[in-house]
Tab-separated table of C-alpha atoms and ligand atoms in Angstrom:
chain	number	residue	atom	x	y	z
J	1	MET	CA	40.108	-123.341	26.567
J	2	SER	CA	37.264	-120.697	26.516
J	3	ASP	CA	33.949	-121.308	24.615
J	4	THR	CA	34.813	-119.149	21.329
J	5	ILE	CA	32.067	-119.535	18.909
J	6	LEU	CA	33.697	-117.348	16.015
J	7	ASP	CA	37.189	-116.282	16.030
J	8	ILE	CA	38.451	-114.218	13.362
J	9	GLU	CA	42.057	-112.844	12.975
J	10	ASN	CA	43.776	-110.209	10.678
J	11	LEU	CA	40.694	-110.434	8.216
J	12	THR	CA	41.346	-108.389	4.865
J	13	VAL	CA	39.050	-108.603	1.914
J	14	SER	CA	39.951	-106.616	-1.268
J	15	PHE	CA	37.818	-105.571	-4.244
J	16	ASP	CA	40.087	-104.642	-7.039
J	17	GLY	CA	42.840	-103.306	-4.390
J	18	PHE	CA	39.700	-101.505	-2.325
J	19	LYS	CA	39.779	-103.230	1.242
J	20	ALA	CA	36.259	-103.406	2.156
J	21	LEU	CA	37.817	-105.127	5.133
J	22	ASN	CA	41.009	-104.439	6.660
J	23	ASN	CA	42.904	-106.339	9.055
J	24	LEU	CA	39.952	-106.956	11.135
J	25	ASN	CA	40.010	-108.919	14.510
J	26	PHE	CA	36.879	-110.081	16.246
J	27	SER	CA	36.041	-112.604	18.586
J	28	MET	CA	32.900	-113.951	20.404
J	29	GLU	CA	31.841	-116.049	22.876
J	30	ALA	CA	28.971	-118.880	22.727
J	31	GLY	CA	25.798	-117.565	23.871
J	32	GLU	CA	26.597	-113.987	23.332
J	33	LEU	CA	24.230	-111.393	21.637
J	34	ARG	CA	26.552	-109.070	19.615
J	35	THR	CA	25.522	-105.913	17.885
J	36	ILE	CA	27.773	-104.604	15.073
J	37	ILE	CA	27.321	-101.072	13.987
J	38	GLY	CA	29.099	-98.458	11.721
J	39	PRO	CA	28.354	-96.020	9.033
J	40	ASN	CA	27.403	-96.839	5.425
J	41	GLY	CA	30.462	-98.555	3.898
J	42	ALA	CA	32.050	-99.442	7.020
J	43	GLY	CA	32.254	-103.180	5.876
J	44	LYS	CA	29.226	-104.720	7.696
J	45	THR	CA	27.724	-106.837	5.068
J	46	THR	CA	31.300	-107.884	3.866
J	47	PHE	CA	31.760	-109.213	7.219
J	48	LEU	CA	28.694	-111.530	7.036
J	49	ASP	CA	29.475	-112.260	3.627
J	50	VAL	CA	32.767	-113.752	4.633
J	51	ILE	CA	31.582	-115.643	7.791
J	52	THR	CA	28.993	-117.347	5.599
J	53	GLY	CA	31.495	-118.053	2.593
J	54	LYS	CA	29.667	-115.892	-0.054
J	55	VAL	CA	33.066	-113.788	-0.225
J	56	GLN	CA	36.384	-115.461	0.313
J	57	PRO	CA	39.205	-113.364	2.553
J	58	THR	CA	41.949	-111.974	0.902
J	59	GLU	CA	44.102	-112.621	3.953
J	60	GLY	CA	43.537	-113.830	7.177
J	61	GLN	CA	40.878	-116.701	8.718
J	62	VAL	CA	37.823	-117.268	10.075
J	63	HIS	CA	37.422	-120.051	12.650
J	64	PHE	CA	33.816	-121.106	13.615
J	65	LYS	CA	33.618	-123.357	16.483
J	66	GLY	CA	37.337	-124.235	15.779
J	67	LYS	CA	37.081	-124.941	12.449
J	68	ASN	CA	38.786	-123.068	9.752
J	69	LEU	CA	36.357	-121.846	7.342
J	70	LYS	CA	38.825	-121.297	4.410
J	71	LYS	CA	37.665	-122.525	1.052
J	72	ARG	CA	34.416	-124.017	2.357
J	73	PRO	CA	31.308	-123.360	-0.016
J	74	GLU	CA	28.348	-121.334	1.427
J	75	HIS	CA	25.977	-124.570	1.687
J	76	GLN	CA	28.607	-126.678	3.864
J	77	ILE	CA	29.222	-123.600	6.275
J	78	ALA	CA	25.303	-123.387	6.588
J	79	ARG	CA	25.431	-126.881	7.626
J	80	LEU	CA	28.182	-126.038	10.381
J	81	GLY	CA	25.605	-124.267	12.121
J	82	ILE	CA	25.618	-120.672	10.704
J	83	GLY	CA	22.146	-119.367	9.621
J	84	ARG	CA	21.838	-115.832	7.997
J	85	LYS	CA	18.624	-113.386	7.974
J	86	PHE	CA	18.875	-111.407	4.903
J	87	GLN	CA	17.503	-107.734	5.079
J	88	THR	CA	14.315	-108.271	2.916
J	89	PRO	CA	12.324	-111.599	4.080
J	90	ARG	CA	12.677	-114.678	2.017
J	91	VAL	CA	9.494	-116.606	2.819
J	92	TYR	CA	7.010	-118.477	0.619
J	93	THR	CA	4.311	-115.909	0.363
J	94	ASN	CA	1.989	-118.816	-1.115
J	95	LEU	CA	2.123	-120.978	1.808
J	96	THR	CA	1.282	-120.440	5.358
J	97	PRO	CA	3.601	-119.502	8.245
J	98	ARG	CA	3.034	-123.201	9.523
J	99	GLU	CA	3.889	-124.428	6.240
J	100	ASN	CA	6.958	-122.295	5.780
J	101	LEU	CA	8.072	-123.585	9.250
J	102	GLU	CA	7.660	-127.210	8.337
J	103	LEU	CA	9.569	-126.657	5.230
J	104	SER	CA	12.643	-125.246	7.221
J	105	CYS	CA	12.133	-127.842	10.162
J	106	ASN	CA	12.663	-130.541	7.257
J	107	ARG	CA	14.677	-128.961	4.399
J	108	SER	CA	14.876	-132.369	2.671
J	109	LYS	CA	11.332	-133.041	2.177
J	110	ASN	CA	9.996	-131.198	-0.895
J	111	VAL	CA	7.262	-128.454	-1.191
J	112	LEU	CA	4.475	-131.016	-2.458
J	113	SER	CA	4.860	-133.324	0.669
J	114	THR	CA	4.833	-130.699	3.159
J	115	LEU	CA	1.483	-129.610	1.653
J	116	PHE	CA	0.065	-133.092	1.234
J	117	GLY	CA	1.861	-135.396	3.440
J	118	LYS	CA	1.643	-135.842	6.967
J	119	THR	CA	3.679	-134.150	9.489
J	120	PRO	CA	4.916	-136.408	12.041
J	121	ALA	CA	4.242	-135.304	15.848
J	122	PRO	CA	7.385	-134.246	17.289
J	123	GLU	CA	7.772	-131.954	14.346
J	124	LYS	CA	4.491	-130.542	14.799
J	125	ARG	CA	5.352	-129.869	18.297
J	126	THR	CA	8.340	-127.791	17.224
J	127	VAL	CA	6.335	-125.889	14.975
J	128	GLY	CA	3.865	-124.793	17.322
J	129	GLY	CA	6.405	-123.782	19.520
J	130	LEU	CA	8.257	-121.786	16.958
J	131	LEU	CA	4.999	-120.377	16.001
J	132	GLU	CA	4.484	-119.219	19.613
J	133	THR	CA	8.172	-117.911	20.042
J	134	ILE	CA	7.737	-115.396	17.002
J	135	GLY	CA	4.308	-114.715	17.951
J	136	LEU	CA	2.270	-115.776	15.000
J	137	THR	CA	0.280	-118.542	16.492
J	138	PRO	CA	-3.029	-116.282	15.567
J	139	LYS	CA	-1.788	-116.093	12.035
J	140	SER	CA	-0.383	-119.478	11.443
J	141	ASP	CA	-2.799	-120.682	8.909
J	142	ILE	CA	-3.322	-117.517	6.541
J	143	LYS	CA	-1.138	-116.944	3.523
J	144	ALA	CA	2.309	-115.940	4.584
J	145	GLY	CA	1.688	-113.030	1.695
J	146	LEU	CA	-0.860	-111.398	3.925
J	147	LEU	CA	1.324	-110.930	6.940
J	148	SER	CA	2.684	-107.513	7.763
J	149	HIS	CA	6.217	-106.693	6.994
J	150	GLY	CA	7.458	-107.356	10.476
J	151	GLU	CA	5.534	-110.490	10.796
J	152	LYS	CA	6.969	-111.448	7.774
J	153	GLN	CA	10.609	-110.709	9.305
J	154	TRP	CA	9.756	-112.884	12.363
J	155	LEU	CA	8.691	-115.750	10.317
J	156	GLU	CA	12.058	-115.760	8.685
J	157	ILE	CA	13.452	-115.535	11.753
J	158	GLY	CA	11.407	-118.513	13.042
J	159	MET	CA	12.467	-120.476	9.715
J	160	LEU	CA	15.961	-119.754	10.537
J	161	VAL	CA	15.710	-121.184	14.262
J	162	ALA	CA	13.848	-123.849	12.873
J	163	GLN	CA	17.240	-125.134	11.336
J	164	SER	CA	18.866	-125.011	14.735
J	165	PRO	CA	21.721	-123.085	13.938
J	166	ASP	CA	24.249	-122.206	16.579
J	167	LEU	CA	24.988	-118.851	15.108
J	168	LEU	CA	22.480	-116.552	13.847
J	169	LEU	CA	23.299	-113.721	11.578
J	170	VAL	CA	20.834	-111.064	11.182
J	171	ASP	CA	21.150	-108.256	9.003
J	172	GLU	CA	19.275	-105.042	9.858
J	173	PRO	CA	16.114	-106.669	11.273
J	174	VAL	CA	14.141	-103.482	11.891
J	175	ALA	CA	14.267	-101.793	8.775
J	176	GLY	CA	10.943	-100.530	7.408
J	177	LEU	CA	9.479	-101.982	10.597
J	178	THR	CA	6.780	-99.767	12.976
J	179	ASP	CA	7.801	-98.698	16.551
J	180	GLU	CA	5.816	-101.502	17.929
J	181	GLU	CA	7.122	-104.195	15.413
J	182	THR	CA	10.755	-102.894	15.933
J	183	GLU	CA	10.310	-103.209	20.080
J	184	LEU	CA	8.800	-106.788	19.529
J	185	THR	CA	11.733	-107.785	17.328
J	186	GLY	CA	14.073	-106.636	20.184
J	187	GLU	CA	12.103	-108.771	22.245
J	188	LEU	CA	12.044	-111.767	20.296
J	189	LEU	CA	16.032	-111.631	19.699
J	190	ILE	CA	16.650	-111.383	23.221
J	191	SER	CA	14.419	-114.407	23.879
J	192	LEU	CA	16.536	-116.340	21.261
J	193	ALA	CA	19.758	-115.260	22.599
J	194	GLU	CA	18.840	-117.393	25.597
J	195	SER	CA	19.854	-120.420	23.139
J	196	HIS	CA	21.628	-119.202	20.399
J	197	SER	CA	24.784	-117.082	19.599
J	198	ILE	CA	23.637	-114.079	17.641
J	199	ILE	CA	25.056	-111.294	15.508
J	200	VAL	CA	22.755	-108.331	14.828
J	201	ILE	CA	23.807	-105.735	12.340
J	202	GLU	CA	21.937	-102.647	12.788
J	203	HIS	CA	21.577	-98.908	12.133
J	204	ASP	CA	18.691	-97.868	14.346
J	205	MET	CA	20.523	-96.757	17.491
J	206	GLU	CA	17.182	-96.984	19.620
J	207	PHE	CA	16.602	-100.594	18.744
J	208	VAL	CA	20.556	-101.186	19.446
J	209	ARG	CA	20.204	-99.664	22.574
J	210	GLN	CA	17.097	-102.000	23.366
J	211	ILE	CA	19.008	-105.213	22.840
J	212	ALA	CA	22.457	-104.476	22.941
J	213	ARG	CA	24.981	-106.549	25.610
J	214	LYS	CA	28.372	-106.007	23.951
J	215	VAL	CA	28.409	-103.679	20.926
J	216	THR	CA	31.223	-103.740	18.298
J	217	VAL	CA	31.903	-100.505	15.806
J	218	LEU	CA	32.888	-101.029	12.218
J	219	HIS	CA	34.667	-98.156	10.559
J	220	GLN	CA	36.674	-98.399	7.077
J	221	GLY	CA	36.867	-102.079	7.492
J	222	SER	CA	38.191	-102.267	11.098
J	223	VAL	CA	36.884	-102.620	14.732
J	224	LEU	CA	36.862	-99.157	15.827
J	225	CYS	CA	35.543	-99.376	19.176
J	226	GLU	CA	34.072	-102.529	21.436
J	227	GLY	CA	32.331	-102.037	24.494
J	228	THR	CA	28.830	-101.627	26.160
J	229	MET	CA	26.369	-99.130	24.470
J	230	ASP	CA	27.420	-96.503	27.080
J	231	GLU	CA	30.997	-96.766	26.529
J	232	VAL	CA	30.662	-97.187	22.556
J	233	GLN	CA	28.277	-94.033	22.694
J	234	ASN	CA	30.775	-91.960	24.873
J	235	ASP	CA	34.103	-92.957	22.943
J	236	PRO	CA	35.196	-90.035	20.907
J	237	GLN	CA	36.413	-91.582	17.816
J	238	THR	CA	32.927	-93.382	17.353
J	239	ILE	CA	31.147	-90.122	17.769
J	240	GLU	CA	33.535	-88.475	15.463
J	241	VAL	CA	32.610	-91.291	12.963
J	242	TYR	CA	28.806	-90.627	13.430
J	243	LEU	CA	28.706	-86.837	13.914
J	244	GLY	CA	31.256	-86.119	11.271
J	245	GLN	CA	33.129	-84.143	14.197
J	246	LYS	CA	35.245	-85.166	17.561
J	247	PRO	CA	33.563	-83.954	20.507
J	248	THR	CA	35.454	-81.019	22.051
J	249	ILE	CA	33.859	-81.690	25.442
J	250	SER	CA	35.057	-84.587	27.428
J	251	PRO	CA	33.318	-87.678	27.913
J	252	SER	CA	32.369	-87.099	31.490
J	253	GLN	CA	30.989	-84.070	30.333
J	254	LEU	CA	29.245	-85.821	27.501
J	255	ARG	CA	27.603	-88.351	30.376
J	256	MET	CA	26.573	-85.233	32.471
J	257	LEU	CA	24.541	-84.186	29.246
J	258	ARG	CA	22.923	-87.312	28.441
J	259	ILE	CA	21.739	-87.729	31.927
J	260	VAL	CA	20.284	-84.537	32.292
J	261	ALA	CA	18.780	-84.919	28.792
J	262	SER	CA	17.122	-88.272	29.453
J	263	ILE	CA	15.486	-86.719	32.500
J	264	ALA	CA	14.054	-83.781	30.517
J	265	TRP	CA	12.954	-86.210	27.932
J	266	SER	CA	11.131	-88.477	30.189
J	267	ASP	CA	7.959	-87.367	29.457
J	268	GLY	CA	8.342	-87.999	25.913
J	269	ASN	CA	8.950	-84.364	25.098
J	270	LEU	CA	11.892	-81.837	25.123
J	271	ALA	CA	10.266	-78.543	26.118
J	272	PRO	CA	11.965	-75.308	24.428
J	273	GLU	CA	12.609	-74.175	28.101
J	274	GLU	CA	14.343	-77.271	28.999
J	275	THR	CA	16.872	-77.182	26.306
J	276	ALA	CA	17.571	-73.480	27.335
J	277	VAL	CA	18.233	-74.412	30.837
J	278	ILE	CA	20.350	-77.231	29.845
J	279	LEU	CA	22.384	-75.627	27.165
J	280	SER	CA	23.098	-72.419	28.761
J	281	ARG	CA	23.724	-74.288	32.477
J	282	LEU	CA	25.912	-76.971	31.134
J	283	SER	CA	27.824	-74.370	28.924
J	284	GLN	CA	28.609	-72.152	31.887
J	285	LEU	CA	29.875	-75.205	33.608
J	286	PHE	CA	32.070	-76.655	31.217
J	287	ALA	CA	33.593	-73.198	30.136
J	288	ASP	CA	34.499	-69.639	31.354
J	289	ASP	CA	34.839	-67.913	28.313
J	290	ARG	CA	31.691	-66.565	26.579
J	291	ASP	CA	32.778	-67.418	23.150
J	292	ARG	CA	33.502	-70.940	24.266
J	293	GLN	CA	30.089	-71.141	25.934
J	294	GLN	CA	28.575	-70.543	22.705
J	295	GLU	CA	30.358	-72.923	21.007
J	296	ILE	CA	29.702	-75.368	23.576
J	297	ALA	CA	25.976	-74.930	23.383
J	298	ALA	CA	25.936	-75.641	19.732
J	299	GLU	CA	27.766	-78.762	20.045
J	300	LEU	CA	25.575	-79.842	22.767
J	301	ARG	CA	22.574	-79.343	20.736
J	302	ASP	CA	23.461	-82.138	18.489
J	303	TYR	CA	23.539	-84.543	21.245
J	304	LEU	CA	20.337	-83.623	22.997
J	305	SER	CA	18.206	-85.728	20.450
J	306	GLN	CA	19.531	-88.968	22.144
J	307	SER	CA	17.932	-90.292	25.429
J	308	LEU	CA	19.832	-92.897	27.121
J	309	PRO	CA	18.767	-95.349	30.125
J	310	VAL	CA	20.212	-93.365	33.063
J	311	GLU	CA	21.381	-96.338	35.333
J	312	ASP	CA	23.905	-97.134	32.579
J	313	VAL	CA	25.464	-93.697	32.534
J	314	VAL	CA	25.555	-92.672	36.021
J	315	LYS	CA	27.403	-95.597	37.221
J	316	ASP	CA	30.441	-93.884	35.248
J	317	ILE	CA	30.268	-90.472	36.984
J	318	ASP	CA	32.877	-90.826	39.727
J	319	SER	CA	33.010	-87.331	40.969
J	320	LEU	CA	30.838	-86.206	43.680
J	321	GLU	CA	30.954	-82.675	42.348
J	322	GLN	CA	29.546	-83.930	39.060
J	323	ARG	CA	26.834	-85.764	40.706
J	324	GLU	CA	25.774	-82.833	42.480
J	325	GLU	CA	25.969	-80.424	39.587
J	326	ILE	CA	23.763	-83.162	37.693
J	327	ALA	CA	21.423	-83.296	40.267
J	328	LYS	CA	20.934	-79.346	40.786
J	329	ILE	CA	20.470	-78.884	36.563
J	330	CYS	CA	17.950	-81.756	36.410
J	331	TYR	CA	16.132	-80.107	39.321
J	332	GLU	CA	15.832	-76.860	37.126
J	333	VAL	CA	15.305	-78.494	34.075
J	334	ILE	CA	11.904	-80.339	35.772
J	335	ARG	CA	10.844	-76.898	37.011
J	336	SER	CA	11.571	-74.956	33.897
J	337	HIS	CA	7.693	-76.061	32.809
J	338	SER	CA	6.287	-74.157	35.486
J	339	LEU	CA	6.930	-71.007	33.356
J	340	VAL	CA	4.140	-72.150	30.915
J	341	PRO	CA	1.050	-71.237	31.634
J	342	HIS	CA	-2.055	-73.925	32.508
J	343	GLN	CA	0.975	-76.739	33.229
J	344	PRO	CA	1.595	-78.095	36.451
J	345	ALA	CA	4.769	-76.978	38.110
J	346	ILE	CA	6.344	-80.511	37.754
J	347	ASN	CA	5.013	-83.197	35.330
J	348	LYS	CA	4.641	-86.243	37.100
J	349	TRP	CA	6.840	-88.508	34.891
J	350	GLU	CA	9.775	-85.996	35.221
J	351	ALA	CA	9.635	-86.088	38.862
J	352	ALA	CA	9.296	-89.551	38.964
J	353	ALA	CA	12.669	-89.710	36.764
J	354	TYR	CA	14.207	-87.441	38.804
J	355	ARG	CA	13.226	-89.010	42.289
J	356	ARG	CA	14.987	-92.195	40.478
J	357	LEU	CA	18.177	-90.525	39.284
J	358	LEU	CA	18.496	-89.077	42.937
J	359	GLU	CA	18.737	-92.671	44.161
J	360	LEU	CA	21.097	-93.706	41.558
J	361	LEU	CA	23.385	-90.587	42.293
J	362	GLU	CA	23.259	-91.619	45.855
J	363	LEU	CA	23.643	-88.147	47.151
J	364	PRO	CA	23.552	-87.422	51.133
J	365	PRO	CA	19.735	-86.148	51.976
J	366	GLU	CA	21.041	-82.664	52.928
J	367	VAL	CA	22.994	-82.359	49.935
J	368	VAL	CA	19.537	-82.919	47.811
J	369	LYS	CA	17.636	-80.723	50.410
J	370	GLU	CA	20.150	-77.964	49.620
J	371	ILE	CA	19.501	-78.433	46.134
J	372	GLU	CA	16.028	-78.017	46.197
J	373	THR	CA	15.606	-75.206	48.648
J	374	ASP	CA	18.669	-73.147	46.930
J	375	SER	CA	17.246	-73.296	43.126
Z	1	ADP	P1	28.043	-101.598	5.111
Z	1	ADP	O1	27.220	-102.920	4.941
Z	1	ADP	O2	28.753	-101.497	6.465
Z	1	ADP	O3	27.158	-100.695	4.217
Z	1	ADP	P2	29.700	-103.077	2.685
Z	1	ADP	O4	30.357	-104.361	3.282
Z	1	ADP	O5	28.250	-103.158	1.850
Z	1	ADP	O6	29.508	-102.108	3.834
Z	1	ADP	O7	30.645	-102.455	2.003
Z	1	ADP	C1	31.920	-101.841	2.158
Z	1	ADP	C2	32.725	-100.924	1.059
Z	1	ADP	O8	32.907	-102.105	0.276
Z	1	ADP	C3	31.813	-100.581	0.464
Z	1	ADP	O9	33.012	-99.255	0.030
Z	1	ADP	C4	31.596	-100.938	-0.905
Z	1	ADP	O10	31.363	-100.102	-1.859
Z	1	ADP	C5	32.363	-102.031	-1.057
Z	1	ADP	N1	32.218	-103.178	-1.670
Z	1	ADP	C6	31.456	-104.268	-0.827
Z	1	ADP	N2	31.072	-105.245	-1.828
Z	1	ADP	C7	31.654	-104.934	-2.818
Z	1	ADP	C8	32.243	-105.524	-4.532
Z	1	ADP	N3	31.501	-106.870	-4.532
Z	1	ADP	N4	33.113	-105.298	-5.015
Z	1	ADP	C9	33.369	-103.967	-4.604
Z	1	ADP	N5	33.278	-103.054	-3.710
Z	1	ADP	C10	32.568	-103.678	-2.997
Z	2	MG	MG1	25.187	-103.276	4.414
């Protein structure tokens, strides 16, 4: 038997006839960090509500560690080992982070005995370890109400972990956080994933990219697509759901664009000259007809705002011709800056990203040489 922690079969949830979840199937191995994305109304929150017992399935079943969760009340499901982190932090703002964690470590104690009683030593170590994990050791003894929004989120994650759940459900953990807090939250979840199974629901694509292993896309109450971030982002149906229209270019053409855009973005800026080179070269490559080229250029512009880790994308480019075209266009893109007065011909970030890309593309040296003398 495989080590399946969560198994969901033909799950339907109807609200007065409206199916918020529609014949959904989902399975997850113990130890996985799974990200679930999907547009508003896709059923993400309802999905978590069913797992935690807040909402009962209309049809289908949920098995957790082999146990059918049917008709079990929420508190019983929590005790089986499912912990849920809601979007807004639920911490005691008048208590310190340490006290909040002590409470969670020992739920049977009431607030007063935690405040005035002595905490046994082993538990203290756990609390100390948790404070360390969530990065709040320096702030362990100030009132939680004084913490930033992000720090409160981490505290609540720590409070959940204190109850040693097998499965952690986390709903939009980075909504309203700063960029730095978002990145730290990602690191925290990745480190927790070493010892827990975790489901993260998220809107923020940048964040999903940071933490994603396997991604499940929900749409209209069912699973639309499942795979790596790259597979999901290049899936025509998923793109249609997110951007409201089907891409008219092929997945491999989309990959080429993604790689070229990432090189152009590698200095943190997409210059107008770079956009111009990318759109004209790729549209000419993808179509012969001038009208069609213009359509393609308009469509490509929509995808330009996204930069992806190039490693993940390059491995799926099989054709040598495409690899060569990518290198050629990237070389032209990074040199397009030289048109701008007072700027070095090629800036060092883009030069480094381009060198790295050449390694990944594994092109023969003579081909590279030709590209760099030709252009
Ligand atoms: P998401 O979290 O992906 O945005 P939700 O699970 O919140 O989606 O909602 C899915 C759909 O179900 C939405 O159309 C929503 O309006 C509907 N819905 C959710 N909860 C209820 C409810 N208690 N009663 C009626 N409709 C609901
Ligand atoms: Mg929701």
